[in-house]
């Protein structure tokens, strides 16, 4: 199936928006990456330069984005490390000397340097123990509370519950529900059967897994992709539900409370 869509990034005050799908490499490198959009990557080990220490990569990023003096660069690099809970004593290490969790924090520190108005965080809590998850989550939430935007991509629903204002659930490559976080995680709960199943699978909720496996993306069924696993499926579900009123489902669940 084909894909379509738009990705417009609002410009600085008064300036036109940038169309990210058609912008040239020069525009993206000079005005977008790191400056207006920061990225916490899913695979930090592959994102870090293997032959440079963490400190040197942080300072280089500060120089590229702000062009400050050497002393100011050092301070800004150390501040970013601190915000991402990266220990100062490890700043002079190379990426191969870091655990997965430390590499994740180094990548988060790099993303925070530009104070970008939009931060994309792709599974930023992977490999972190619970204390560090909480610190990372708090730092990302602070980024949003300071008036900037955060798009968090995650399987960690506990982290999403602490950070998100709005939740979008995807199944088989499509958004199936968008809901305010207070409703999604609150007593009313989500309305799409898959979203409800995700929450019911959590250990501190019903701890009931969703039966079956997700479909192959290369062989999606004609109708609703969740139908083989859905307790509410009917014949109608052999036609694909439209995404309307923030839901793609023929028989959405009723709010629980
Ligand atoms: S469209 Fe049908 S099969 Fe799909 S989630 Fe809704 S009720 Fe279940």
Short mmCIF file of C-alpha atoms and ligand atoms in Angstrom, two decimals:
data_model
loop_
_atom_site.label_atom_id
_atom_site.label_comp_id
_atom_site.label_asym_id
_atom_site.label_seq_id
_atom_site.Cartn_x
_atom_site.Cartn_y
_atom_site.Cartn_z
CA UNK A 1 0.00 0.00 0.00
CA UNK A 2 1.18 3.55 -0.66
CA UNK A 3 1.85 6.06 2.07
CA UNK A 4 0.92 9.72 2.13
CA UNK A 5 0.95 12.66 4.48
CA UNK A 6 2.60 15.93 5.35
CA UNK A 7 5.19 16.99 7.91
CA UNK A 8 5.19 20.77 8.42
CA UNK A 9 7.49 22.31 11.01
CA UNK A 10 6.33 25.76 12.19
CA UNK A 11 8.86 28.47 11.46
CA UNK A 12 10.28 30.99 13.94
CA UNK A 13 7.79 33.81 14.59
CA UNK A 14 6.41 35.19 11.34
CA UNK A 15 8.45 32.82 9.15
CA UNK A 16 6.87 30.25 6.86
CA UNK A 17 6.66 26.61 7.94
CA UNK A 18 9.24 24.14 6.62
CA UNK A 19 7.93 21.15 4.72
CA UNK A 20 10.20 18.40 6.06
CA UNK A 21 9.34 15.98 3.27
CA UNK A 22 10.52 18.29 0.49
CA UNK A 23 13.17 20.47 2.21
CA UNK A 24 16.71 20.16 0.82
CA UNK A 25 19.62 18.66 2.72
CA UNK A 26 21.18 22.12 3.26
CA UNK A 27 18.01 23.49 4.88
CA UNK A 28 17.66 20.44 7.08
CA UNK A 29 21.32 20.57 8.18
CA UNK A 30 21.47 24.33 8.79
CA UNK A 31 18.09 25.13 10.28
CA UNK A 32 16.32 21.97 11.39
CA UNK A 33 18.47 19.16 12.82
CA UNK A 34 19.46 19.81 16.41
CA UNK A 35 18.22 23.43 16.27
CA UNK A 36 14.48 23.15 15.74
CA UNK A 37 14.15 19.37 16.02
CA UNK A 38 16.24 17.31 18.46
CA UNK A 39 16.41 13.51 18.32
CA UNK A 40 16.91 10.95 21.06
CA UNK A 41 17.60 7.93 18.83
CA UNK A 42 16.44 4.38 19.41
CA UNK A 43 19.94 2.91 18.89
CA UNK A 44 22.32 5.25 20.72
CA UNK A 45 25.36 3.01 20.17
CA UNK A 46 24.97 3.46 16.40
CA UNK A 47 24.27 7.19 16.80
CA UNK A 48 27.47 8.05 18.71
CA UNK A 49 30.78 8.48 16.85
CA UNK A 50 32.90 5.50 17.93
CA UNK A 51 36.31 7.28 17.80
CA UNK A 52 35.40 10.36 19.89
CA UNK A 53 34.83 10.63 23.63
CA UNK A 54 31.41 11.60 24.90
CA UNK A 55 32.77 14.97 26.08
CA UNK A 56 34.22 15.77 22.68
CA UNK A 57 30.94 14.89 20.95
CA UNK A 58 28.93 17.02 23.37
CA UNK A 59 31.32 19.99 22.99
CA UNK A 60 31.33 19.68 19.21
CA UNK A 61 27.52 19.78 19.22
CA UNK A 62 27.54 22.87 21.46
CA UNK A 63 30.02 24.55 19.10
CA UNK A 64 27.99 23.71 16.00
CA UNK A 65 24.75 24.97 17.52
CA UNK A 66 25.88 27.97 19.54
CA UNK A 67 29.48 28.81 18.55
CA UNK A 68 30.41 29.80 22.12
CA UNK A 69 33.86 30.06 23.73
CA UNK A 70 35.76 26.97 24.75
CA UNK A 71 35.05 27.43 28.44
CA UNK A 72 31.33 27.99 27.78
CA UNK A 73 31.28 24.88 25.58
CA UNK A 74 32.74 22.79 28.35
CA UNK A 75 30.17 24.08 30.82
CA UNK A 76 27.24 23.59 28.38
CA UNK A 77 28.40 20.03 27.63
CA UNK A 78 28.64 19.20 31.34
CA UNK A 79 25.23 20.77 32.00
CA UNK A 80 23.63 18.65 29.25
CA UNK A 81 25.27 15.51 30.68
CA UNK A 82 23.91 16.39 34.11
CA UNK A 83 20.39 16.92 32.76
CA UNK A 84 20.50 13.49 31.11
CA UNK A 85 21.90 11.87 34.30
CA UNK A 86 25.14 11.03 32.48
CA UNK A 87 27.90 10.77 35.13
CA UNK A 88 30.61 13.46 34.83
CA UNK A 89 33.27 10.84 35.62
CA UNK A 90 32.45 9.00 32.35
CA UNK A 91 32.60 12.00 30.02
CA UNK A 92 36.09 11.13 28.78
CA UNK A 93 35.09 7.59 27.79
CA UNK A 94 34.57 6.33 24.25
CA UNK A 95 31.18 4.88 23.22
CA UNK A 96 32.49 1.27 23.31
CA UNK A 97 33.36 1.79 26.99
CA UNK A 98 29.73 2.60 27.87
CA UNK A 99 26.92 0.26 28.89
CA UNK A 100 23.69 0.43 26.86
CA UNK A 101 22.09 2.60 29.54
CA UNK A 102 25.02 5.05 29.59
CA UNK A 103 25.05 5.27 25.78
CA UNK A 104 21.31 6.05 25.96
CA UNK A 105 21.98 8.87 28.43
CA UNK A 106 24.84 10.24 26.28
CA UNK A 107 22.50 10.35 23.27
CA UNK A 108 19.82 12.08 25.36
CA UNK A 109 22.39 14.68 26.50
CA UNK A 110 23.31 15.35 22.84
CA UNK A 111 19.64 15.84 21.96
CA UNK A 112 19.06 18.30 24.83
CA UNK A 113 21.91 20.66 23.88
CA UNK A 114 20.08 22.60 21.17
CA UNK A 115 16.97 23.24 23.32
CA UNK A 116 15.02 22.44 20.15
CA UNK A 117 11.37 23.46 20.08
CA UNK A 118 10.49 19.88 19.11
CA UNK A 119 12.20 16.87 20.63
CA UNK A 120 11.65 13.43 19.08
CA UNK A 121 12.44 10.72 21.62
CA UNK A 122 12.44 7.19 20.19
CA UNK A 123 12.32 4.64 23.03
CA UNK A 124 14.44 6.90 25.31
CA UNK A 125 14.02 4.65 28.37
CA UNK A 126 15.30 1.42 26.79
CA UNK A 127 18.06 -0.21 28.85
CA UNK A 128 17.62 2.10 31.85
CA UNK A 129 16.79 0.87 35.33
CA UNK A 130 13.69 2.29 37.02
CA UNK A 131 15.45 5.19 38.83
CA UNK A 132 17.05 6.38 35.61
CA UNK A 133 13.78 5.94 33.72
CA UNK A 134 12.21 8.31 36.24
CA UNK A 135 15.01 10.89 35.82
CA UNK A 136 14.87 10.72 32.03
CA UNK A 137 11.08 10.98 32.06
CA UNK A 138 11.21 14.00 34.39
CA UNK A 139 13.78 15.73 32.16
CA UNK A 140 11.70 15.12 29.03
CA UNK A 141 8.58 16.36 30.79
CA UNK A 142 10.48 19.50 31.86
CA UNK A 143 11.36 20.08 28.21
CA UNK A 144 7.63 20.10 27.38
CA UNK A 145 6.72 22.17 30.45
CA UNK A 146 9.13 24.87 29.26
CA UNK A 147 6.82 25.45 26.29
CA UNK A 148 8.41 23.06 23.80
CA UNK A 149 6.96 20.00 22.12
CA UNK A 150 7.90 16.40 22.75
CA UNK A 151 6.98 13.45 20.53
CA UNK A 152 7.69 10.30 22.51
CA UNK A 153 7.69 6.95 20.71
CA UNK A 154 7.61 4.17 23.26
CA UNK A 155 6.45 0.74 24.37
CA UNK A 156 6.93 1.87 27.99
CA UNK A 157 3.36 2.71 29.00
CA UNK A 158 4.40 3.71 32.53
CA UNK A 159 6.75 6.32 31.05
CA UNK A 160 4.03 7.50 28.65
CA UNK A 161 1.58 7.84 31.54
CA UNK A 162 4.03 10.15 33.34
CA UNK A 163 4.95 12.30 30.35
CA UNK A 164 2.12 12.47 27.84
CA UNK A 165 -0.65 15.01 27.40
CA UNK A 166 -2.07 13.12 24.42
CA UNK A 167 -1.65 9.46 23.47
CA UNK A 168 -1.78 7.98 19.96
CA UNK A 169 -1.86 4.17 19.73
CA UNK A 170 -0.59 2.44 16.60
CA UNK A 171 -1.37 -1.09 15.45
CA UNK A 172 0.07 -2.66 12.30
CA UNK A 173 1.47 0.66 11.14
CA UNK A 174 -1.69 2.74 11.58
CA UNK A 175 -2.97 5.03 14.31
CA UNK A 176 -6.06 3.38 15.80
CA UNK A 177 -6.86 5.80 18.64
CA UNK A 178 -5.86 9.27 19.83
CA UNK A 179 -6.96 10.25 23.33
CA UNK A 180 -6.11 12.73 26.08
CA UNK A 181 -3.70 11.01 28.46
CA UNK A 182 -5.89 11.65 31.52
CA UNK A 183 -8.75 9.72 29.91
CA UNK A 184 -6.55 7.02 28.36
CA UNK A 185 -4.79 6.17 31.62
CA UNK A 186 -7.70 7.16 33.89
CA UNK A 187 -10.78 5.19 34.96
CA UNK A 188 -12.61 5.68 31.63
CA UNK A 189 -9.75 4.07 29.69
CA UNK A 190 -9.15 3.87 25.95
CA UNK A 191 -11.94 2.81 23.58
CA UNK A 192 -10.10 0.81 20.92
CA UNK A 193 -10.00 -2.91 21.87
CA UNK A 194 -6.25 -3.09 21.13
CA UNK A 195 -5.49 -0.04 23.27
CA UNK A 196 -7.61 -1.48 26.05
CA UNK A 197 -5.78 -4.81 25.72
CA UNK A 198 -2.42 -3.04 26.04
CA UNK A 199 -3.38 -1.51 29.36
CA UNK A 200 -5.00 -4.73 30.63
CA UNK A 201 -1.72 -6.56 29.94
CA UNK A 202 0.19 -4.41 32.45
CA UNK A 203 1.27 -6.23 35.65
CA UNK A 204 -0.33 -3.59 37.87
CA UNK A 205 -3.66 -3.92 36.02
CA UNK A 206 -5.35 -7.17 34.88
CA UNK A 207 -2.00 -8.75 33.76
CA UNK A 208 -3.88 -10.44 30.90
CA UNK A 209 -1.97 -10.68 27.62
CA UNK A 210 -3.61 -9.99 24.28
CA UNK A 211 -4.02 -13.39 22.54
CA UNK A 212 -2.27 -14.09 19.24
CA UNK A 213 0.46 -12.22 17.40
CA UNK A 214 0.54 -9.01 15.34
CA UNK A 215 0.18 -9.53 11.57
CA UNK A 216 3.05 -9.34 9.08
CA UNK A 217 3.12 -5.78 7.79
CA UNK A 218 3.73 -7.12 4.31
CA UNK A 219 0.56 -9.25 4.45
CA UNK A 220 -2.08 -7.14 6.18
CA UNK A 221 -5.67 -8.37 5.95
CA UNK A 222 -8.22 -6.42 3.90
CA UNK A 223 -10.30 -5.46 6.92
CA UNK A 224 -9.33 -4.46 10.45
CA UNK A 225 -5.80 -5.72 11.13
CA UNK A 226 -6.67 -6.44 14.76
CA UNK A 227 -9.71 -8.61 13.95
CA UNK A 228 -8.04 -12.05 14.45
CA UNK A 229 -7.18 -11.04 18.05
CA UNK A 230 -10.21 -8.91 18.88
CA UNK A 231 -12.95 -10.12 21.27
CA UNK A 232 -15.46 -7.71 19.71
CA UNK A 233 -14.89 -8.62 16.03
CA UNK A 234 -17.96 -9.16 13.84
CA UNK A 235 -18.49 -9.62 10.13
CA UNK A 236 -18.42 -5.85 9.73
CA UNK A 237 -14.76 -5.92 10.73
CA UNK A 238 -13.81 -7.59 7.45
CA UNK A 239 -13.97 -4.04 6.06
CA UNK A 240 -11.30 -1.64 7.26
CA UNK A 241 -12.69 0.94 9.75
CA UNK A 242 -12.19 4.62 8.89
CA UNK A 243 -10.31 6.78 11.36
CA UNK A 244 -13.04 9.16 12.56
CA UNK A 245 -13.59 10.94 15.89
CA UNK A 246 -10.09 9.88 16.97
CA UNK A 247 -10.87 6.16 16.58
CA UNK A 248 -10.59 3.45 13.94
CA UNK A 249 -12.99 0.77 15.11
CA UNK A 250 -16.45 -0.51 14.14
CA UNK A 251 -17.36 -1.46 17.72
CA UNK A 252 -15.41 0.68 20.18
CA UNK A 253 -15.50 -0.21 23.86
CA UNK A 254 -17.67 1.93 26.11
CA UNK A 255 -15.87 4.11 28.68
CA UNK A 256 -15.35 2.09 31.87
CA UNK A 257 -16.39 4.84 34.24
S1 LIG B 1 -12.91 -2.87 13.96
FE1 LIG B 1 -13.73 -4.77 14.77
S2 LIG B 1 -12.00 -6.16 14.89
FE2 LIG B 1 -11.19 -4.10 14.65
S3 LIG B 1 -10.79 -3.43 16.71
FE3 LIG B 1 -12.83 -2.72 16.20
S4 LIG B 1 -14.23 -4.34 16.90
FE4 LIG B 1 -12.16 -5.20 16.86
#
